[in-house]
Coordinates of N, CA and C in Angstrom, one line a residue:
M1385 N 0.8 -1.2 0.0 CA 0.0 0.0 0.0 C 0.9 1.2 0.0
S1386 N 0.6 2.2 -0.9 CA 1.4 3.4 -1.0 C 1.0 4.3 0.1
S1387 N 2.0 5.1 0.6 CA 1.8 6.0 1.6 C 1.3 7.3 1.0
E1388 N 0.5 8.1 1.8 CA 0.0 9.4 1.3 C 1.1 10.4 1.2
P1389 N 1.1 11.2 0.1 CA 2.2 12.2 0.0 C 2.2 13.2 1.1
T1390 N 3.4 13.7 1.4 CA 3.5 14.7 2.5 C 3.0 16.0 2.0
A1391 N 2.2 16.6 2.9 CA 1.6 17.9 2.5 C 2.7 19.0 2.6
M1392 N 2.7 19.9 1.6 CA 3.6 21.0 1.6 C 3.1 22.1 2.6
F1393 N 1.8 22.3 2.6 CA 1.2 23.3 3.5 C -0.1 22.7 4.1
P1394 N 0.0 21.9 5.1 CA -1.1 21.2 5.7 C -2.1 22.2 6.3
V1395 N -3.4 21.9 6.1 CA -4.5 22.6 6.7 C -4.9 21.9 8.0
T1396 N -4.6 22.5 9.1 CA -4.8 21.8 10.4 C -6.1 22.3 11.1
D1397 N -6.6 23.4 10.8 CA -7.8 23.9 11.4 C -9.0 23.1 10.9
P1398 N -9.8 22.4 11.7 CA -10.8 21.5 11.3 C -11.9 22.2 10.4
G1399 N -12.2 23.5 10.7 CA -13.2 24.2 9.9 C -12.7 24.5 8.5
R1400 N -11.4 25.0 8.4 CA -10.8 25.2 7.1 C -10.6 23.9 6.3
H1401 N -10.3 22.9 7.0 CA -10.1 21.6 6.3 C -11.4 21.1 5.7
A1402 N -12.5 21.2 6.5 CA -13.8 20.8 6.0 C -14.2 21.6 4.7
K1403 N -13.9 22.9 4.8 CA -14.2 23.8 3.7 C -13.3 23.4 2.5
G1404 N -12.1 23.1 2.7 CA -11.1 22.7 1.7 C -11.6 21.4 1.0
R1405 N -12.0 20.4 1.8 CA -12.5 19.2 1.3 C -13.7 19.4 0.3
L1406 N -14.6 20.3 0.7 CA -15.8 20.6 -0.1 C -15.3 21.2 -1.4
K1407 N -14.4 22.2 -1.3 CA -14.0 22.9 -2.5 C -13.2 22.1 -3.5
M1408 N -12.3 21.2 -2.9 CA -11.6 20.3 -3.8 C -12.5 19.3 -4.5
R1409 N -13.5 18.8 -3.8 CA -14.5 18.0 -4.4 C -15.2 18.7 -5.6
T1410 N -15.6 20.0 -5.3 CA -16.2 20.8 -6.2 C -15.4 21.0 -7.5
L1411 N -14.1 21.3 -7.2 CA -13.2 21.6 -8.3 C -13.0 20.3 -9.2
A1412 N -12.8 19.2 -8.6 CA -12.7 17.9 -9.3 C -13.9 17.7 -10.2
L1413 N -15.1 17.9 -9.6 CA -16.3 17.7 -10.4 C -16.4 18.7 -11.5
D1414 N -16.0 20.0 -11.2 CA -16.1 21.0 -12.3 C -15.2 20.6 -13.4
I1415 N -14.0 20.1 -13.2 CA -13.1 19.7 -14.2 C -13.6 18.6 -15.0
S1416 N -14.2 17.6 -14.3 CA -14.9 16.5 -15.0 C -16.0 17.0 -15.9
R1417 N -16.8 17.9 -15.4 CA -18.0 18.4 -16.2 C -17.5 19.2 -17.4
I1418 N -16.4 20.0 -17.2 CA -15.9 20.8 -18.4 C -15.4 19.8 -19.4
W1419 N -14.7 18.7 -19.0 CA -14.3 17.7 -20.0 C -15.4 17.1 -20.7
E1420 N -16.5 16.8 -20.0 CA -17.7 16.2 -20.6 C -18.4 17.2 -21.5
A1421 N -18.5 18.5 -21.1 CA -19.1 19.5 -21.8 C -18.4 19.8 -23.2
S1422 N -17.1 19.6 -23.2 CA -16.4 19.8 -24.4 C -16.8 18.9 -25.6
A1423 N -17.4 17.8 -25.2 CA -17.9 16.8 -26.2 C -19.4 16.9 -26.5
T1424 N -20.1 17.8 -25.8 CA -21.5 17.9 -26.0 C -22.0 19.3 -26.3
T1425 N -21.1 20.0 -27.0 CA -21.5 21.4 -27.4 C -22.3 21.3 -28.7
S1426 N -22.9 22.4 -29.1 CA -23.6 22.5 -30.4 C -22.8 22.9 -31.6
T1427 N -21.5 22.6 -31.5 CA -20.6 22.9 -32.6 C -21.0 22.2 -33.9
T1428 N -21.0 22.9 -35.0 CA -21.4 22.3 -36.3 C -20.5 22.8 -37.4
L1429 N -20.5 22.1 -38.4 CA -19.8 22.4 -39.6 C -20.8 22.9 -40.7
C1430 N -20.7 24.2 -40.9 CA -21.7 24.9 -41.8 C -21.1 25.0 -43.2
R1431 N -21.9 24.6 -44.2 CA -21.4 24.7 -45.6 C -21.0 26.1 -46.0
N1432 N -21.7 27.1 -45.5 CA -21.5 28.5 -45.9 C -20.5 29.2 -45.0
H1433 N -20.5 28.9 -43.7 CA -19.7 29.7 -42.8 C -18.6 28.9 -42.1
G1434 N -18.4 27.6 -42.5 CA -17.3 26.9 -41.9 C -17.7 26.4 -40.5
M1435 N -16.7 26.2 -39.7 CA -16.9 25.6 -38.3 C -17.5 26.7 -37.4
E1436 N -18.7 26.4 -36.9 CA -19.4 27.3 -36.0 C -19.3 26.6 -34.6
V1437 N -18.3 27.2 -33.8 CA -18.0 26.6 -32.5 C -18.8 27.1 -31.4
D1438 N -19.3 26.3 -30.6 CA -20.2 26.6 -29.4 C -19.4 26.3 -28.1
T1439 N -19.1 27.4 -27.4 CA -18.3 27.2 -26.1 C -19.2 27.5 -24.9
E1440 N -20.5 27.8 -25.1 CA -21.3 28.2 -23.9 C -21.4 27.1 -22.8
P1441 N -21.6 25.8 -23.2 CA -21.7 24.8 -22.1 C -20.5 24.7 -21.3
I1442 N -19.3 25.0 -21.9 CA -18.0 25.0 -21.2 C -17.9 26.2 -20.3
E1443 N -18.3 27.4 -20.8 CA -18.2 28.6 -20.1 C -19.1 28.6 -18.9
M1444 N -20.2 27.9 -18.9 CA -21.1 27.8 -17.8 C -20.5 27.1 -16.6
E1445 N -19.6 26.2 -16.9 CA -19.0 25.4 -15.8 C -17.7 26.1 -15.3
I1446 N -17.1 26.9 -16.1 CA -15.8 27.5 -15.7 C -15.9 28.4 -14.4
G1447 N -17.0 29.2 -14.3 CA -17.1 30.1 -13.2 C -17.0 29.4 -11.9
S1448 N -17.6 28.2 -11.7 CA -17.6 27.5 -10.5 C -16.1 27.0 -10.2
A1449 N -15.4 26.6 -11.2 CA -14.0 26.1 -11.0 C -13.1 27.2 -10.5
L1450 N -13.3 28.4 -11.1 CA -12.5 29.6 -10.8 C -12.7 30.0 -9.3
A1451 N -14.0 29.9 -8.9 CA -14.4 30.3 -7.5 C -13.8 29.3 -6.5
A1452 N -13.8 28.0 -6.9 CA -13.2 27.0 -6.0 C -11.7 27.2 -5.9
I1453 N -11.0 27.4 -7.0 CA -9.6 27.6 -6.9 C -9.2 28.8 -6.0
R1454 N -9.9 29.9 -6.2 CA -9.7 31.1 -5.4 C -9.9 30.8 -3.9
T1455 N -11.0 30.1 -3.6 CA -11.2 29.8 -2.2 C -10.2 28.9 -1.6
L1456 N -9.8 27.9 -2.3 CA -8.8 26.9 -1.9 C -7.4 27.6 -1.7
D1457 N -7.1 28.5 -2.6 CA -5.8 29.2 -2.6 C -5.7 30.1 -1.4
F1458 N -6.6 31.0 -1.3 CA -6.5 32.1 -0.3 C -7.2 31.7 1.1
E1459 N -8.5 31.3 1.0 CA -9.2 31.1 2.3 C -8.8 29.9 3.0
V1460 N -8.5 28.8 2.3 CA -8.2 27.5 2.9 C -6.7 27.4 3.2
I1461 N -5.8 27.4 2.1 CA -4.4 27.1 2.3 C -3.6 28.2 2.8
Q1462 N -3.7 29.4 2.2 CA -2.8 30.5 2.6 C -3.2 31.0 4.0
R1463 N -4.4 31.1 4.3 CA -4.8 31.6 5.6 C -4.6 30.5 6.7
S1464 N -4.3 29.3 6.3 CA -4.0 28.3 7.3 C -2.5 28.4 7.7
Q1465 N -1.7 29.2 7.0 CA -0.3 29.4 7.2 C 0.0 30.6 8.1
G1466 N -1.0 31.4 8.4 CA -0.9 32.6 9.2 C -2.0 33.6 8.9
H1467 N -2.1 34.5 9.8 CA -3.2 35.5 9.7 C -3.0 36.5 8.6
D1468 N -1.8 36.9 8.3 CA -1.5 37.9 7.3 C -0.1 37.7 6.8
N1469 N 0.3 38.6 5.9 CA 1.6 38.5 5.3 C 2.8 38.7 6.2
R1470 N 2.6 39.0 7.5 CA 3.7 39.0 8.4 C 4.1 37.7 9.0
A1471 N 3.2 36.7 8.7 CA 3.5 35.3 9.2 C 4.5 34.6 8.3
E1472 N 5.4 33.9 8.8 CA 6.4 33.2 8.0 C 5.8 32.2 7.1
G1473 N 4.8 31.4 7.6 CA 4.2 30.4 6.8 C 3.4 31.0 5.6
W1474 N 2.8 32.2 5.8 CA 2.1 32.9 4.8 C 3.1 33.3 3.7
R1475 N 4.2 33.9 4.0 CA 5.2 34.3 3.1 C 5.8 33.1 2.3
R1476 N 6.0 32.0 3.1 CA 6.6 30.8 2.4 C 5.6 30.2 1.4
Y1477 N 4.3 30.2 1.7 CA 3.4 29.7 0.8 C 3.3 30.6 -0.5
E1478 N 3.3 31.9 -0.3 CA 3.3 32.8 -1.5 C 4.5 32.6 -2.3
A1479 N 5.7 32.5 -1.7 CA 7.0 32.3 -2.5 C 6.9 31.0 -3.2
T1480 N 6.4 29.9 -2.6 CA 6.4 28.6 -3.2 C 5.4 28.7 -4.4
R1481 N 4.2 29.2 -4.2 CA 3.2 29.3 -5.3 C 3.7 30.1 -6.4
N1482 N 4.4 31.2 -6.2 CA 4.8 32.1 -7.2 C 6.0 31.6 -8.0
A1483 N 6.7 30.6 -7.4 CA 7.9 30.1 -8.1 C 7.6 28.7 -8.8
D1484 N 6.4 28.2 -8.5 CA 6.0 26.9 -9.0 C 5.2 27.1 -10.3
V1485 N 5.5 26.2 -11.4 CA 4.8 26.3 -12.6 C 3.3 26.2 -12.5
Q1486 N 2.9 25.1 -11.7 CA 1.5 24.9 -11.5 C 0.9 25.9 -10.5
G1487 N 1.7 26.4 -9.6 CA 1.3 27.5 -8.7 C 1.0 28.8 -9.4
R1488 N 1.8 29.1 -10.4 CA 1.5 30.3 -11.2 C 0.2 30.2 -12.0
A1489 N -0.2 29.0 -12.4 CA -1.5 28.8 -13.0 C -2.6 29.2 -12.0
V1490 N -2.5 28.8 -10.7 CA -3.4 29.2 -9.7 C -3.5 30.7 -9.7
R1491 N -2.4 31.3 -9.6 CA -2.3 32.8 -9.5 C -2.9 33.5 -10.8
G1492 N -2.6 32.9 -12.0 CA -3.1 33.5 -13.2 C -4.6 33.4 -13.3
L1493 N -5.2 32.2 -12.9 CA -6.6 32.0 -13.0 C -7.3 33.0 -12.0
T1494 N -6.6 33.4 -10.9 CA -7.2 34.3 -10.0 C -7.6 35.6 -10.7
L1495 N -6.8 36.0 -11.7 CA -7.1 37.2 -12.4 C -8.6 37.2 -12.9
L1496 N -9.0 36.1 -13.5 CA -10.3 35.9 -14.0 C -11.4 36.0 -12.9
R1497 N -11.1 35.3 -11.8 CA -12.0 35.3 -10.7 C -12.2 36.6 -10.1
N1498 N -11.1 37.4 -9.9 CA -11.2 38.7 -9.3 C -12.0 39.7 -10.1
A1499 N -12.0 39.4 -11.4 CA -12.8 40.3 -12.3 C -14.3 40.0 -12.2
D1500 N -14.6 39.0 -11.4 CA -16.0 38.5 -11.2 C -16.6 38.1 -12.6
T1501 N -15.8 37.4 -13.3 CA -16.2 37.0 -14.7 C -16.8 35.6 -14.6
H1502 N -17.7 35.3 -15.5 CA -18.2 33.9 -15.7 C -17.7 33.3 -17.0
A1503 N -16.5 33.7 -17.3 CA -15.8 33.2 -18.5 C -16.3 33.8 -19.8
A1504 N -17.2 34.7 -19.8 CA -17.7 35.3 -21.0 C -16.6 36.1 -21.7
G1505 N -16.2 35.7 -22.9 CA -15.3 36.5 -23.6 C -13.8 36.2 -23.3
V1506 N -13.5 35.2 -22.5 CA -12.2 34.9 -22.1 C -11.6 33.6 -22.7
V1507 N -12.5 32.8 -23.3 CA -12.0 31.6 -24.0 C -12.4 31.6 -25.5
E1508 N -11.6 30.9 -26.2 CA -11.9 30.7 -27.7 C -11.5 29.4 -28.1
V1509 N -11.9 29.0 -29.3 CA -11.5 27.7 -29.9 C -11.1 27.9 -31.3
S1510 N -9.9 27.3 -31.6 CA -9.4 27.4 -33.0 C -10.0 26.2 -33.7
P1511 N -10.3 26.3 -35.0 CA -10.8 25.2 -35.8 C -9.9 24.0 -35.8
E1512 N -8.6 24.2 -35.5 CA -7.6 23.1 -35.4 C -7.8 22.4 -34.1
E1513 N -8.5 22.9 -33.2 CA -8.7 22.3 -31.9 C -10.2 21.7 -31.8
V1514 N -10.8 21.4 -32.9 CA -12.1 20.7 -32.9 C -11.9 19.4 -33.6
F1515 N -12.4 18.3 -33.0 CA -12.3 17.0 -33.5 C -13.6 16.3 -33.5
G1516 N -13.9 15.5 -34.6 CA -15.1 14.8 -34.6 C -15.7 14.7 -36.0
G1517 N -17.0 14.5 -36.1 CA -17.6 14.4 -37.4 C -19.1 14.3 -37.3
T1518 N -19.7 13.4 -38.0 CA -21.2 13.3 -38.0 C -21.8 12.9 -36.6
A1519 N -21.0 12.2 -35.8 CA -21.5 11.8 -34.5 C -21.3 12.9 -33.4
G1520 N -20.7 14.0 -33.8 CA -20.5 15.2 -32.9 C -19.1 15.6 -32.9
Y1521 N -18.8 16.7 -32.2 CA -17.5 17.3 -32.1 C -17.0 17.4 -30.6
R1522 N -15.7 17.2 -30.4 CA -15.1 17.6 -29.1 C -14.3 18.9 -29.4
V1523 N -14.5 19.9 -28.6 CA -13.7 21.1 -28.8 C -12.8 21.3 -27.6
F1524 N -11.7 21.9 -27.9 CA -10.6 22.2 -26.9 C -10.4 23.7 -26.7
P1525 N -11.2 24.3 -25.9 CA -11.0 25.8 -25.7 C -9.8 26.1 -25.0
F1526 N -9.2 27.3 -25.3 CA -8.1 27.8 -24.7 C -8.3 29.2 -24.2
W1527 N -7.6 29.7 -23.2 CA -7.7 31.0 -22.7 C -7.2 32.0 -23.7
K1528 N -7.8 33.1 -23.8 CA -7.3 34.2 -24.7 C -6.0 34.7 -24.1
L1529 N -5.1 35.3 -25.0 CA -3.9 35.9 -24.5 C -4.3 37.2 -23.7
Y1530 N -3.5 37.6 -22.8 CA -3.8 38.7 -21.9 C -4.3 39.9 -22.6
D1531 N -3.6 40.3 -23.7 CA -4.0 41.5 -24.4 C -5.3 41.4 -25.2
E1532 N -5.8 40.2 -25.3 CA -7.1 40.0 -26.0 C -8.3 39.8 -25.0
L1533 N -8.0 39.8 -23.7 CA -9.1 39.7 -22.7 C -9.9 41.0 -22.7
P1534 N -11.2 40.9 -22.3 CA -12.0 42.1 -22.2 C -11.4 43.1 -21.2
E1535 N -11.7 44.3 -21.4 CA -11.1 45.4 -20.6 C -11.4 45.2 -19.2
A1536 N -12.6 44.7 -18.8 CA -13.0 44.6 -17.5 C -12.2 43.5 -16.7
V1537 N -11.7 42.5 -17.5 CA -10.8 41.5 -16.9 C -9.4 42.1 -16.7
R1538 N -8.9 42.8 -17.7 CA -7.6 43.3 -17.6 C -7.5 44.4 -16.5
A1539 N -8.6 45.0 -16.1 CA -8.6 46.0 -15.1 C -8.4 45.4 -13.7
S1540 N -8.6 44.1 -13.6 CA -8.3 43.4 -12.3 C -6.8 43.2 -12.2
S1541 N -6.2 44.0 -11.2 CA -4.7 44.0 -11.2 C -4.1 43.0 -10.3
G1542 N -2.8 42.8 -10.4 CA -2.1 41.9 -9.5 C -1.6 40.6 -10.0
N1543 N -2.3 40.1 -11.0 CA -1.9 38.7 -11.5 C -1.6 38.7 -13.0
E1544 N -1.3 39.8 -13.6 CA -1.1 39.9 -15.0 C 0.0 39.0 -15.5
E1545 N 1.2 39.1 -14.8 CA 2.3 38.3 -15.2 C 2.1 36.8 -15.1
A1546 N 1.5 36.4 -14.0 CA 1.2 35.0 -13.9 C 0.2 34.5 -15.0
Y1547 N -0.8 35.3 -15.3 CA -1.7 35.0 -16.4 C -0.9 34.8 -17.7
R1548 N -0.1 35.8 -18.0 CA 0.7 35.8 -19.3 C 1.5 34.5 -19.4
E1549 N 2.2 34.1 -18.2 CA 3.1 33.0 -18.2 C 2.5 31.7 -18.2
A1550 N 1.4 31.5 -17.4 CA 0.9 30.2 -17.1 C -0.5 29.9 -17.6
V1551 N -1.2 30.9 -18.1 CA -2.6 30.7 -18.5 C -2.9 31.1 -19.9
G1552 N -2.6 32.3 -20.3 CA -3.0 32.8 -21.6 C -2.5 32.0 -22.7
G1553 N -3.3 31.6 -23.7 CA -2.9 30.8 -24.8 C -2.9 29.3 -24.6
R1554 N -3.2 28.9 -23.3 CA -3.1 27.5 -23.0 C -4.5 26.9 -22.9
L1555 N -4.6 25.6 -23.1 CA -5.9 24.9 -23.0 C -6.5 25.1 -21.6
V1556 N -7.8 25.3 -21.6 CA -8.6 25.5 -20.3 C -8.4 24.3 -19.4
I1557 N -8.6 23.1 -20.0 CA -8.5 21.9 -19.2 C -7.1 21.7 -18.6
E1558 N -6.1 22.1 -19.3 CA -4.7 21.9 -18.8 C -4.4 22.8 -17.6
T1559 N -4.9 24.1 -17.7 CA -4.6 25.0 -16.6 C -5.4 24.6 -15.4
L1560 N -6.6 24.1 -15.5 CA -7.4 23.7 -14.4 C -6.8 22.5 -13.7
L1561 N -6.2 21.6 -14.5 CA -5.6 20.4 -13.9 C -4.3 20.8 -13.2
D1562 N -3.6 21.8 -13.8 CA -2.4 22.4 -13.1 C -2.7 22.9 -11.8
A1563 N -3.8 23.7 -11.7 CA -4.2 24.3 -10.4 C -4.6 23.2 -9.4
F1564 N -5.3 22.2 -9.9 CA -5.7 21.1 -9.0 C -4.5 20.4 -8.5
A1565 N -3.5 20.1 -9.4 CA -2.3 19.4 -9.0 C -1.5 20.2 -7.9
F1566 N -1.4 21.5 -8.1 CA -0.7 22.3 -7.1 C -1.4 22.3 -5.7
L1567 N -2.7 22.5 -5.7 CA -3.5 22.5 -4.5 C -3.4 21.2 -3.8
N1568 N -3.4 20.1 -4.6 CA -3.3 18.8 -4.1 C -2.0 18.5 -3.4
R1569 N -0.9 19.0 -4.0 CA 0.4 18.9 -3.4 C 0.5 19.7 -2.1
C1570 N -0.2 20.8 -2.0 CA -0.2 21.6 -0.8 C -0.8 20.8 0.4
D1571 N -1.9 20.1 0.2 CA -2.5 19.2 1.2 C -3.3 18.1 0.5
P1572 N -2.6 16.9 0.3 CA -3.3 15.8 -0.3 C -4.5 15.3 0.4
T1573 N -4.7 15.7 1.7 CA -5.9 15.1 2.4 C -7.2 15.9 2.0
L1574 N -7.1 17.0 1.2 CA -8.3 17.7 0.9 C -9.0 17.0 -0.3
A1575 N -8.4 16.3 -1.2 CA -9.0 15.7 -2.3 C -9.7 14.5 -2.0
S1576 N -10.8 14.2 -2.7 CA -11.6 12.9 -2.4 C -10.9 11.8 -3.1
R1577 N -10.7 10.7 -2.4 CA -10.0 9.5 -2.9 C -10.9 8.2 -2.7
D1578 N -10.7 7.3 -3.6 CA -11.3 6.0 -3.4 C -10.8 5.3 -2.2
P1579 N -11.6 4.9 -1.2 CA -11.1 4.4 0.1 C -10.3 3.1 -0.1
K1580 N -10.6 2.4 -1.2 CA -9.9 1.1 -1.5 C -8.6 1.3 -2.2
T1581 N -8.6 2.1 -3.2 CA -7.3 2.2 -4.0 C -6.5 3.5 -3.7
G1582 N -7.1 4.5 -3.1 CA -6.4 5.7 -2.8 C -6.3 6.6 -4.0
E1583 N -6.9 6.2 -5.1 CA -6.9 7.0 -6.3 C -7.9 8.2 -6.2
L1584 N -7.5 9.3 -6.9 CA -8.4 10.5 -6.9 C -9.8 10.1 -7.5
E1585 N -10.8 10.6 -6.9 CA -12.1 10.4 -7.5 C -12.5 11.4 -8.5
F1586 N -13.4 11.1 -9.4 CA -14.0 12.0 -10.4 C -13.1 12.2 -11.6
F1587 N -12.0 11.5 -11.7 CA -11.1 11.6 -12.8 C -11.1 10.2 -13.5
P1588 N -10.9 10.2 -14.9 CA -10.8 8.9 -15.6 C -9.6 8.1 -15.1

């Protein structure tokens, strides 16, 4: 039997831990739903207009994932390390997150959440990222580059560099998995696992 990975930033407060468990479950389900939604859009191939890509079912699920990531990052993990930025643990968490490739995805996605967006106008799909045929299409949306985001999103300050480096231009599903992986490394006890195998639940 494999041992559970060591938590980089354990959440010891029972209340925060319970909240973290709920939000990690929510995030895992959101990622699963986004993956499923990418295969059930109304994307069609039109004889006159070419590929008409539908991203609405995916965008509807993204807002919940962004909210869960923000809560896990700040309310659950960071605040478990100290009350404010004067605490050593708080500063160590920030430094680790900002230096970590997957941690920067967490930071970059916060730009979208802080703008109170529901993903409207922040994702797009290239015809090269649509696969399928008569039985239907699977689309692979990616986040717009920073300079292409709506002005209301760019007005949300503080995370522009992380967005440019770790989010903009990348597949939505990849960045959400990066965020989940980083948060899971911070405290593996937050994620739901199969009691028999120890494998993460809600993922193929």
